[in-house]
Coordinates of C-alpha atoms and ligand atoms in Angstrom, one line a residue:
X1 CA 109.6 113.6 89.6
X2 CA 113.2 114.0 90.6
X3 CA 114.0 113.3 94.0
X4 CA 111.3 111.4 94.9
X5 CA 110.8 107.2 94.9
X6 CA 109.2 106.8 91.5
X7 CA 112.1 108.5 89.7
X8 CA 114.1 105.5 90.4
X9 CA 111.5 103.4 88.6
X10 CA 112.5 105.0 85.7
X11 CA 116.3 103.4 86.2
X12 CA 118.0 106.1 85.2
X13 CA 118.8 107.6 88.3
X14 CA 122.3 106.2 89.1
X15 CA 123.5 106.7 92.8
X16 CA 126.4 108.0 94.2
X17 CA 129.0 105.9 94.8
X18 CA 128.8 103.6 98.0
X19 CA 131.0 101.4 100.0
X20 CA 128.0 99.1 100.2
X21 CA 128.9 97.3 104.2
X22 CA 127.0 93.9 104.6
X23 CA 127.1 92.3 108.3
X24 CA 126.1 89.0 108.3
X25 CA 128.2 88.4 104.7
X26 CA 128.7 84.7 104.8
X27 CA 125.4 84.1 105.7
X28 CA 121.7 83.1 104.2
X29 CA 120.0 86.1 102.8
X30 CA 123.7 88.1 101.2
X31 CA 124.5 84.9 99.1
X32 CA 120.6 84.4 98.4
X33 CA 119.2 88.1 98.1
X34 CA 122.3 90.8 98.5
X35 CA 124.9 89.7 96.1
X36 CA 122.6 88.6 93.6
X37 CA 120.7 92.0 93.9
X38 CA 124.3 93.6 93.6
X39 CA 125.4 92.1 90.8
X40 CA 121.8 92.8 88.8
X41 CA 122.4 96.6 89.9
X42 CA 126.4 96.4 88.4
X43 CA 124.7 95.0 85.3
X44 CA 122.6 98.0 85.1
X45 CA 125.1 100.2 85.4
X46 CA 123.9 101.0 88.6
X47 CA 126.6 100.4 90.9
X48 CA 129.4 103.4 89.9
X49 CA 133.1 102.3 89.7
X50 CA 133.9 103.7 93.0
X51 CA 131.5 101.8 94.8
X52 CA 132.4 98.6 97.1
X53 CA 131.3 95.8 98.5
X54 CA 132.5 95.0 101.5
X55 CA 132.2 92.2 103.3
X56 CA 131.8 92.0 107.2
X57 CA 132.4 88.3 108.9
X58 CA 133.4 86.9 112.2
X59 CA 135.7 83.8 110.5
X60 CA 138.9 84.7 109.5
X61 CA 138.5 84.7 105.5
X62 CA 141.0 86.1 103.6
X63 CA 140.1 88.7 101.1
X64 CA 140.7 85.9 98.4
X65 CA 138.2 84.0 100.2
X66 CA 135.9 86.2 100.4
X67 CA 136.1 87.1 96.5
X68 CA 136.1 83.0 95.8
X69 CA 132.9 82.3 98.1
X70 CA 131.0 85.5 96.3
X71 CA 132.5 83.8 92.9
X72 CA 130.8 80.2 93.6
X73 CA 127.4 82.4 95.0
X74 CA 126.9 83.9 92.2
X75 CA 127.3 81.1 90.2
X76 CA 124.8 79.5 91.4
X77 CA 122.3 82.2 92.6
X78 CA 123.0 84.6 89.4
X79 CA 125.1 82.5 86.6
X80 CA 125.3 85.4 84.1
X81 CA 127.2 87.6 86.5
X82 CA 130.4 85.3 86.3
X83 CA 130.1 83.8 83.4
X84 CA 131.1 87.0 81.3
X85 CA 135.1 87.2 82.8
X86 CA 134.7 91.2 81.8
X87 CA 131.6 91.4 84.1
X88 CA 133.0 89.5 86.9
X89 CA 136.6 90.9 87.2
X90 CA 134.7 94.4 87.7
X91 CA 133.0 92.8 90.0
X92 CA 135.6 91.1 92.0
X93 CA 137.9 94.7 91.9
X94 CA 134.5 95.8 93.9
X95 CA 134.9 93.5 96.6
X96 CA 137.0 94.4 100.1
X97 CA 136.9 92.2 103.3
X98 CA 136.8 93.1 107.3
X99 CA 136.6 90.6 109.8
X100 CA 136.2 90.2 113.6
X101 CA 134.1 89.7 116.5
X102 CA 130.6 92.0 115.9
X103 CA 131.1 93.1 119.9
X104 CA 134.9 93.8 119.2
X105 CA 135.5 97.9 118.8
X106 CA 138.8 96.8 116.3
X107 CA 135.8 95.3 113.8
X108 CA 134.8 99.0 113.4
X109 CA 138.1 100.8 113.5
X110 CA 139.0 98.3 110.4
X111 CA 135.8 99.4 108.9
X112 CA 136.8 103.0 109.9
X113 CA 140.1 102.5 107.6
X114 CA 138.7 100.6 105.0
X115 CA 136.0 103.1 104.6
X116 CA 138.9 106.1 104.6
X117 CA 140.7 104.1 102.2
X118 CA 139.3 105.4 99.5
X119 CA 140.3 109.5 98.4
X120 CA 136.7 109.7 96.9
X121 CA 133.6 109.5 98.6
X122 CA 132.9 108.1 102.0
X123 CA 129.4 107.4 101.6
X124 CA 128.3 104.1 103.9
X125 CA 125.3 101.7 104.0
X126 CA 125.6 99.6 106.5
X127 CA 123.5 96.0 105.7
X128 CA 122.8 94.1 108.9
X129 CA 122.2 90.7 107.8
X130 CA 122.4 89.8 110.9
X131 CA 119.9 88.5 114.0
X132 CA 118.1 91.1 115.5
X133 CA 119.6 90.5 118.4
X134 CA 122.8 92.0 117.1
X135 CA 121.2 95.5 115.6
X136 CA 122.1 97.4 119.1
X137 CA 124.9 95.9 119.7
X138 CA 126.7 96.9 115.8
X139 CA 124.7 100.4 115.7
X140 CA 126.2 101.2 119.1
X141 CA 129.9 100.4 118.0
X142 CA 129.4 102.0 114.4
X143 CA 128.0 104.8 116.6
X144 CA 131.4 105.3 118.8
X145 CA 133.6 104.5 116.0
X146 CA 132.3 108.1 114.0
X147 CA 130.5 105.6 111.5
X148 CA 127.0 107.2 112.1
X149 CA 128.3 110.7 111.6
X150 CA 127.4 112.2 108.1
X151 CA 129.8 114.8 107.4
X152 CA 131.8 113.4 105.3
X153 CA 128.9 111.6 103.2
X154 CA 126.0 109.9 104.2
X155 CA 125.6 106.9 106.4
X156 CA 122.6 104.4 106.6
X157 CA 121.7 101.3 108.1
X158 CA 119.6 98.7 106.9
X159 CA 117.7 96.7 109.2
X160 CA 115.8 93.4 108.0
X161 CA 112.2 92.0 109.8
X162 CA 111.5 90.9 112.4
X163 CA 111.2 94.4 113.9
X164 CA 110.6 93.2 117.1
X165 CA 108.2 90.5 118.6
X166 CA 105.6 92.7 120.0
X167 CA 104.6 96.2 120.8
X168 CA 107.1 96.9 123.5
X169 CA 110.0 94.9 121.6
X170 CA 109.4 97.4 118.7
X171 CA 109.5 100.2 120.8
X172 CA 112.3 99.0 122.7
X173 CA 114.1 98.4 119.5
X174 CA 113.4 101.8 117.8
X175 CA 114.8 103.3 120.9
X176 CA 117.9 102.0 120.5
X177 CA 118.7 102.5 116.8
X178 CA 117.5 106.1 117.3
X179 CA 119.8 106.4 120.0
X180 CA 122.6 105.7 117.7
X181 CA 121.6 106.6 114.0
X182 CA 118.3 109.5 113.1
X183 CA 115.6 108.0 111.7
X184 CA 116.2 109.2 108.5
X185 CA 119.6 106.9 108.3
X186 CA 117.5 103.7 109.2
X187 CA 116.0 101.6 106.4
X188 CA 113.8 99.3 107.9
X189 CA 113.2 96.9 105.0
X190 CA 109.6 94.9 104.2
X191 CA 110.5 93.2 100.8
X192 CA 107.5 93.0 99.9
X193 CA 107.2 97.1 98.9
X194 CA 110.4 96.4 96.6
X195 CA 107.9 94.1 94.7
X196 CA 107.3 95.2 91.2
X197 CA 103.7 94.6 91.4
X198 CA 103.2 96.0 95.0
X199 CA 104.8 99.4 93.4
X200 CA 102.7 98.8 90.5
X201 CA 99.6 99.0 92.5
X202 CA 100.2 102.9 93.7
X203 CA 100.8 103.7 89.7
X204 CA 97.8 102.1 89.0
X205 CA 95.8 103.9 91.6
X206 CA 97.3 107.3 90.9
X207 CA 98.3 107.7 87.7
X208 CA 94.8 106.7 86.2
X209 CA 91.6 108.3 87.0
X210 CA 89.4 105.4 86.1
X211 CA 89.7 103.5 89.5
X212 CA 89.7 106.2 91.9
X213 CA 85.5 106.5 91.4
X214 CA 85.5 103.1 92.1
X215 CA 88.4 103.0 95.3
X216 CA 85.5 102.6 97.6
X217 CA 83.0 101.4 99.6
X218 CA 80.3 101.8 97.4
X219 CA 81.9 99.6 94.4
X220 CA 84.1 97.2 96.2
X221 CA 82.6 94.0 98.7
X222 CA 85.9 93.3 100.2
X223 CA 89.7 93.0 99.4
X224 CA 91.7 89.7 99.6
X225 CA 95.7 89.5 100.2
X226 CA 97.0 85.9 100.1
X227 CA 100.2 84.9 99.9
X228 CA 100.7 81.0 100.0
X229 CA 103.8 79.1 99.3
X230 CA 103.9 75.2 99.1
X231 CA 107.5 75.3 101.2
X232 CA 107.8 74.2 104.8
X233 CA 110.0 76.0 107.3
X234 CA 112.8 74.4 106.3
X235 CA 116.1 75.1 108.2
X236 CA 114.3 78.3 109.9
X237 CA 112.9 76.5 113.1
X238 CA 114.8 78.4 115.3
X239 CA 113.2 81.9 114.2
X240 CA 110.0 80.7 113.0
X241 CA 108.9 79.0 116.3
X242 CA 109.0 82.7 117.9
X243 CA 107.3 83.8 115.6
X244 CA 104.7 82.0 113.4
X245 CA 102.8 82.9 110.4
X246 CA 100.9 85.8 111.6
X247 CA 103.9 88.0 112.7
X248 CA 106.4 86.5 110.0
X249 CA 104.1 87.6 107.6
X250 CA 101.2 89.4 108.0
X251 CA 102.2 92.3 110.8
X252 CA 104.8 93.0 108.4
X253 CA 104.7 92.1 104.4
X254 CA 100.7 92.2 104.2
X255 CA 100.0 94.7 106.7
X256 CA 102.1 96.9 104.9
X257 CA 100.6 95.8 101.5
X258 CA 97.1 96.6 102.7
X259 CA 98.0 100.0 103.7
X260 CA 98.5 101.2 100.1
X261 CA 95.3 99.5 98.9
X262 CA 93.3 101.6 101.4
X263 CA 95.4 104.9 101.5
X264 CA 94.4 108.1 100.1
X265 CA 96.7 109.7 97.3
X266 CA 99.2 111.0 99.0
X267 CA 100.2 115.0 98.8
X268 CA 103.3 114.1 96.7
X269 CA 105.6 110.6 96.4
X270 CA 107.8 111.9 99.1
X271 CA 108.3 109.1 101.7
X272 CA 107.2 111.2 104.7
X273 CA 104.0 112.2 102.1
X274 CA 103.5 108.6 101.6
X275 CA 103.9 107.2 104.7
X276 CA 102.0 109.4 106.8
X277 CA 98.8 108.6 104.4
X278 CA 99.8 104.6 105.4
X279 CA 100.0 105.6 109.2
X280 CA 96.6 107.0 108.9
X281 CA 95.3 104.2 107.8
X282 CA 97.0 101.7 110.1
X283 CA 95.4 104.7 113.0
X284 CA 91.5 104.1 111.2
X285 CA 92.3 100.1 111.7
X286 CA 89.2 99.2 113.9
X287 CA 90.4 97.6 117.1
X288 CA 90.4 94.4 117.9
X289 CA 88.8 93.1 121.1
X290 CA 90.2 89.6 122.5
X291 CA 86.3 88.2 122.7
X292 CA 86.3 88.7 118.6
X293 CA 89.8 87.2 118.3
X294 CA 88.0 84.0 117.3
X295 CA 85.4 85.1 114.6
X296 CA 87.8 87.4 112.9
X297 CA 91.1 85.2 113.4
X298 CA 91.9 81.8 112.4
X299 CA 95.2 80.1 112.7
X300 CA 96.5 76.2 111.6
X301 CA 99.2 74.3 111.4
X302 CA 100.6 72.2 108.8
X303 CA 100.1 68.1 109.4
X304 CA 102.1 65.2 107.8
X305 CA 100.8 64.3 104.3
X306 CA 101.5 63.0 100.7
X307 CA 102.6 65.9 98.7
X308 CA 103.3 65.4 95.1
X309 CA 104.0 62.1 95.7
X310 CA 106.4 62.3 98.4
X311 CA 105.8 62.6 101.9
X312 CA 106.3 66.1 103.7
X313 CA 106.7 65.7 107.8
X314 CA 104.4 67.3 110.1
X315 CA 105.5 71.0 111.5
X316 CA 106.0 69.3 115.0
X317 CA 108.0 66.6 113.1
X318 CA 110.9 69.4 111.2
X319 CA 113.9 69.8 112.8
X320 CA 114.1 71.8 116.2
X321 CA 110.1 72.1 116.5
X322 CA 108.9 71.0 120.1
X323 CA 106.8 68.3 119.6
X324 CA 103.7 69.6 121.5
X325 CA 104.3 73.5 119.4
X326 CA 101.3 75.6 118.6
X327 CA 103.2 77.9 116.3
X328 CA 100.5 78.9 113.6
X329 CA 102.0 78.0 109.8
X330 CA 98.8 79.6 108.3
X331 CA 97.1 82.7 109.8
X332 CA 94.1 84.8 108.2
X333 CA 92.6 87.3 109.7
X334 CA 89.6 90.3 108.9
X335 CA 90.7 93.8 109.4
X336 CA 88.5 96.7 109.1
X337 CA 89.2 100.5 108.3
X338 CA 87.0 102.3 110.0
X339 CA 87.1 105.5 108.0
X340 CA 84.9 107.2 105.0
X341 CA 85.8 105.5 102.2
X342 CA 86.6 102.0 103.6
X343 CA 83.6 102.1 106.4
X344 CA 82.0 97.8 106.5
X345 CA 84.4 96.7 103.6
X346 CA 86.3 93.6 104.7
X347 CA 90.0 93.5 104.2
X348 CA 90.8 90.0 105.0
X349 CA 94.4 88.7 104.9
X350 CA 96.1 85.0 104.8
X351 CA 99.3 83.2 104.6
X352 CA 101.0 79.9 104.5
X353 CA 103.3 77.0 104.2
X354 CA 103.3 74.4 102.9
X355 CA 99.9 74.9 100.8
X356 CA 99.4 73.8 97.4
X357 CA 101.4 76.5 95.2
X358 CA 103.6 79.5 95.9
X359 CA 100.7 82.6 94.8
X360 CA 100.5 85.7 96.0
X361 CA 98.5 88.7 95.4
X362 CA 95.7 91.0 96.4
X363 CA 92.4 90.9 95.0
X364 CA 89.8 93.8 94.9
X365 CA 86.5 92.3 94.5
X366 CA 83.6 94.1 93.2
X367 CA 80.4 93.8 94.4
X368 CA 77.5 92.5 91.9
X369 CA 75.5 95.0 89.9
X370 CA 72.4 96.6 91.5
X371 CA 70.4 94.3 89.1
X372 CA 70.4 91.2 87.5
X373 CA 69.7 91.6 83.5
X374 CA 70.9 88.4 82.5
X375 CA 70.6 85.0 83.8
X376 CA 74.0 84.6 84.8
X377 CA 75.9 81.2 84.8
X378 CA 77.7 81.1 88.6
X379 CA 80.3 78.9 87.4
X380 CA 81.3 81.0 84.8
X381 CA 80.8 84.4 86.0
X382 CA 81.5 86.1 88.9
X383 CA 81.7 89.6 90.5
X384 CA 84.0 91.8 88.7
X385 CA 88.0 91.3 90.3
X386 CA 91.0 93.6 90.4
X387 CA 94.2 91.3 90.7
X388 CA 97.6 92.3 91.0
X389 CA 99.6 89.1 90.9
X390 CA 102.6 89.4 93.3
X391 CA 104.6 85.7 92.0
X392 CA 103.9 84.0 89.5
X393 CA 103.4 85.7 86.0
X394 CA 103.5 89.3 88.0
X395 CA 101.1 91.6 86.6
X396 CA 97.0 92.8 86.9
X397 CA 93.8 90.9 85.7
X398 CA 90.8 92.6 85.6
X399 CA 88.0 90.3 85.0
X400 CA 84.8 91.3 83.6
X401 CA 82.2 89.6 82.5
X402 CA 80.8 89.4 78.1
X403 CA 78.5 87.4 76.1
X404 CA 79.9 84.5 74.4
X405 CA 79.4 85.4 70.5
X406 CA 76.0 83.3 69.8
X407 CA 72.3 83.6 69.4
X408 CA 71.9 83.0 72.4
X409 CA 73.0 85.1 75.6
X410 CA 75.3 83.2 77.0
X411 CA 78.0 85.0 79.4
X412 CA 81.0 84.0 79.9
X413 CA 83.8 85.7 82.3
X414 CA 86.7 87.7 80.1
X415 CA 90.4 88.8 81.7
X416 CA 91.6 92.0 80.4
X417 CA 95.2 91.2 81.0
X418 CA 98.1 93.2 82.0
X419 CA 101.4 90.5 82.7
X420 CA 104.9 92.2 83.2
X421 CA 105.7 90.0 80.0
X422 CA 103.9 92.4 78.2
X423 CA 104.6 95.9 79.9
X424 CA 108.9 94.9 79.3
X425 CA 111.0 93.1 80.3
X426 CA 114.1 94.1 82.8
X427 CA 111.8 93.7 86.0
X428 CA 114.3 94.0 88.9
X429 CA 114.2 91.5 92.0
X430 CA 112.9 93.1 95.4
X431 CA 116.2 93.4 97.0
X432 CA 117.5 95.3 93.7
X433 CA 115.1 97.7 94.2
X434 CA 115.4 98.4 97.5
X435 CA 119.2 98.7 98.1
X436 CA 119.4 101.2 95.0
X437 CA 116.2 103.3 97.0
X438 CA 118.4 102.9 100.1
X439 CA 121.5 104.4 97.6
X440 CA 119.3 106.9 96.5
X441 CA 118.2 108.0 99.9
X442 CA 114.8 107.6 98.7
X443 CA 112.8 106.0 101.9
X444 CA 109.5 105.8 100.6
X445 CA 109.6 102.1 100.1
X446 CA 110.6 101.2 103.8
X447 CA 108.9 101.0 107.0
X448 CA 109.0 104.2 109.1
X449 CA 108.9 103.7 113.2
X450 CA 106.0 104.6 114.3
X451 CA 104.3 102.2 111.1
X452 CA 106.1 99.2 112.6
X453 CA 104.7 100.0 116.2
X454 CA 101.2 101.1 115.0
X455 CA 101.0 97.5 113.4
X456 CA 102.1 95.3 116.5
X457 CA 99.2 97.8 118.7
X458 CA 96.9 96.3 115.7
X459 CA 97.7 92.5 115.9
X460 CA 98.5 92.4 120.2
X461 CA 95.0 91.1 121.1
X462 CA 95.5 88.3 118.5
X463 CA 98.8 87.4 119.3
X464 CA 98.1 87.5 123.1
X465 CA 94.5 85.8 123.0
X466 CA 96.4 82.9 120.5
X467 CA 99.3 83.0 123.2
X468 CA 97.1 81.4 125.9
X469 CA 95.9 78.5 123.4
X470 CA 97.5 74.8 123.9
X471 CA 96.0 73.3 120.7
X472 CA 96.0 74.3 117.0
X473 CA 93.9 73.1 114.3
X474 CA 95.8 71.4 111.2
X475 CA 95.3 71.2 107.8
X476 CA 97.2 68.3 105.6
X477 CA 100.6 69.5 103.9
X478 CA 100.2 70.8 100.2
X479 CA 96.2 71.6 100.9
X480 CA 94.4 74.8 101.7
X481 CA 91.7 73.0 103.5
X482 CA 91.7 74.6 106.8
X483 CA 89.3 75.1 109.4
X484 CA 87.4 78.0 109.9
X485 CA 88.6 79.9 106.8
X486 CA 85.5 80.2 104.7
X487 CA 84.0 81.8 107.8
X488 CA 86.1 84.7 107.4
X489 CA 84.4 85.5 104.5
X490 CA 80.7 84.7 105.1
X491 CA 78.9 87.9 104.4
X492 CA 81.5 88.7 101.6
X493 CA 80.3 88.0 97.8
X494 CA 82.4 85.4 95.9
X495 CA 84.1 83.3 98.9
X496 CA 88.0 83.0 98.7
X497 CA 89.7 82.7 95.3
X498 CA 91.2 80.1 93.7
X499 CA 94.9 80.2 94.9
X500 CA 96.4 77.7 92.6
X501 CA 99.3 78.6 90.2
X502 CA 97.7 78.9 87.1
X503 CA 94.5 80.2 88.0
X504 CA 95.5 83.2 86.2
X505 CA 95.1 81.7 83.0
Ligands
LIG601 C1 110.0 86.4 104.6 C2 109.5 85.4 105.6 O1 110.0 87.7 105.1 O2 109.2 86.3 103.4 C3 109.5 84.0 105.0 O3 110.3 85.4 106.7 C4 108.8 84.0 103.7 O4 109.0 83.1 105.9 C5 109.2 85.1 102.8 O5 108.9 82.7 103.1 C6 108.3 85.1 101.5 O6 108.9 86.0 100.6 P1 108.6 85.8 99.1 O7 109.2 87.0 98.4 O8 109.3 84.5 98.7 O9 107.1 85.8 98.9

């Protein structure tokens, strides 16, 4: 499998070494995600000695500084990296330093030396951690400063969601990084494929033959993909107001989640294999028109409540939301595939904050038997379910349904089990994943162009029909009781499952 995006499931595949470049270093997502993700790939053995990490900001640290601040990150975000002086001091002689104005061209001639620095390899990644906003701007002067060109190793950039705001955004967007970088330098990253369960899921359909039978519209009623966390916005009131639930996480994370339930098996694991399968399925997505918008769609906003004993503010009430804002903090919607194997089968999607427990995972719900044998007990049974639990306990549930031992027939629903816990341990975060695919070159794991703009052609006639609304439905903080959800799922068997945290068990 050498060469292609599974072999670095395996972990043995140890890339080249990398001055690793992160934009954006002293902010949110490197001390949260990248150094963390760094430090669990130098643990692995995965980061070779001549690899660095350099570090790109606009204050004017010093390089001590900068090696202090990643010290007191990873203290807190990954204790074991710096607790172990031997393991940290190899990590710390890893660790350079530019810094400058992102519009300035003697940022990138700094890079340009730091980068030539080094006698051995030149190889570059180049990790914008920074708004979107900025992407044209630093790929333009990476561009004029020779930093794009790949002949003395290779160059990519790494671009992080939102990847765009809309069709023509996208578009506008992919123009411009192609202008500057091919599209085989840019990794646009979902973090949602790095997921060891999401990856789990193409093994599982294509390394076994029981399922594939099955794969279908003649076995399954409909497929569920929830992902609900019991956090509010936060700090993230500035982005999320632009965006709202339905673009920060379904056109992206559970879109692109969807797409490898419903795609066929690909011609190999090569990312262009791979992802033209996803396009195709993102090209059988039926339409949607704007006077179904309401039957398929449903979007609500979070109200003030009790939660847990404490009391959690409205969305209009966090900091830097306009008091009268119709920005959606849950969004569900009913997508169909309108192809052979997929024809009438429901694929229906939701998301939230601030609902009662941080879940996520996709559900493939059978549909009943043709006949009913036994008299069976609806509390206890149900149709038979496919789960592959995203967070918590990661790992697939296949419930099925047995007799309780006993003279009479009683039946009673079993789980045949599969948690991570019991395949190994060693799982690697999302971010770890994907930076060492990104090392690897292996792209099979990130969104290609014309995927990102496929998706926003999809979700437009939501997005514009919701645009026009001036009032949102709520639902109470900490509950999933919100309007016009179970209607999503009236002529699917089984209604929505149970999303709370230890409904696994
Ligand atoms: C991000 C979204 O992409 O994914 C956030 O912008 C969301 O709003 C996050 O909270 C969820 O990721 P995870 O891995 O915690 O489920």
């Amino acid at each position: 499998m050498a060469g292609d995006k599974f072999a670095s499931l395996i972990g043995s595949e140890r890339p080249e070494a990398t001055n690793i470049v992160i934009f954006g270093a002293g902010g949110d997502l490197t001390k949260r995600k990248l150094l963390p993700a760094l430090a669990h790939m130098h643990r692995w053995n995965l980061l070779g000695p001549h690899s660095r990490i350099i570090g790109c900001v606009r204050q004017k640290w010093s390089k001590s500084h900068w090696v202090n601040y990643v010290h007191d990150q990873l203290l807190h975000y990954f204790p074991e990296a710096v607790l172990n002086p031997a393991s940290w001091r190899r990590i710390a002689e890893k660790l350079d330093l530019v810094n400058g104005d992102l519009s300035d061209p003697a940022l990138y001639r700094q890079l340009a030396d730091a980068l030539h620095a080094d006698e051995g390899k030149k190889n570059a990644l180049f990790y914008l951690a920074i708004p979107p906003s900025w992407y044209e701007c630093v790929c333009k002067h990476l561009h004029d400063a020779g930093l794009a060109d790949e002949s003395e190793g290779f160059r990519r950039i790494v671009v992080e969601k939102p990847f765009g705001m809309d069709l023509a955004s996208a578009r506008d967007l992919n123009g411009k990084l192609q202008s500057y970088f091919d599209e085989s330098q840019i990794y646009r990253i979902d973090h949602y494929l790095g997921k060891e369960a999401v990856q789990n899921l193409m093994v599982f359909r294509f390394a076994n033959s029981v399922l594939e039978p099955l794969w279908n519209r003649n076995y399954i009623d409909h497929v569920q993909i929830s992902v609900s966390e019991s956090l509010g916005i936060g700090y993230r009131a500035g982005y999320y107001e632009t965006s709202g639930a339905f673009r920060d996480m379904i056109q992206s994370h559970l879109m692109q989640v969807m797409t490898l339930v419903a795609m066929e098996p690909p011609v190999s694991l090569n990312a262009d294999d791979v992802r033209d399968e996803k396009m195709k399925v993102l090209r059988s997505m039926r339409p949607i028109a704007a006077e179904d918008v309401e039957h398929i769609a449903v979007r609500a906003q979070y109200a003030a409540a009790q939660v847990n004993g404490e009391d959690v503010p409205s969305y209009r009430d966090e900091q830097n939301v306009a008091g009268d804002s119709c920005t959606e903090t849950f969004a569900a919607v009913k997508f169909y595939v309108d192809n052979w194997r997929w024809q009438g089968v429901p694929f229906v999607l939701r998301t939230g904050k601030r609902l009662p427990d941080r879940v996520s995972e996709i559900c493939i719900r059978f549909k009943e038997p043709p006949q009913k044998l036994f008299h069976l007990d609806e509390e206890h049974v149900r149709n038979n379910e496919l789960v592959f639990r995203l967070q918590p306990d990661e790992g697939m549930q296949l419930s099925m349904t047995a007799k309780q031992p006993g003279l009479s027939t009683h039946l009673r629903g079993v789980k045949l089990d599969a948690t991570y816990g019991m395949l190994g341990s060693g799982m690697p975060e999302a971010y770890e994943t994907l930076l060492h695919d990104v090392m690897l070159g292996e792209a099979g794991l990130f969104s290609r162009a014309d995927e990102v703009e496929e998706s926003w052609k999809i979700v437009a006639p939501v997005l514009d029909v919701w645009a026009q609304q001036t009032d949102i439905a709520t639902y109470a903080a900490g509950s999933l009781d919100i309007p016009g959800m179970d209607a999503l799922l009236d002529e699917c068997e089984g209604g929505w499952r149970d999303l709370s945290a230890d409904s696994s068990s």
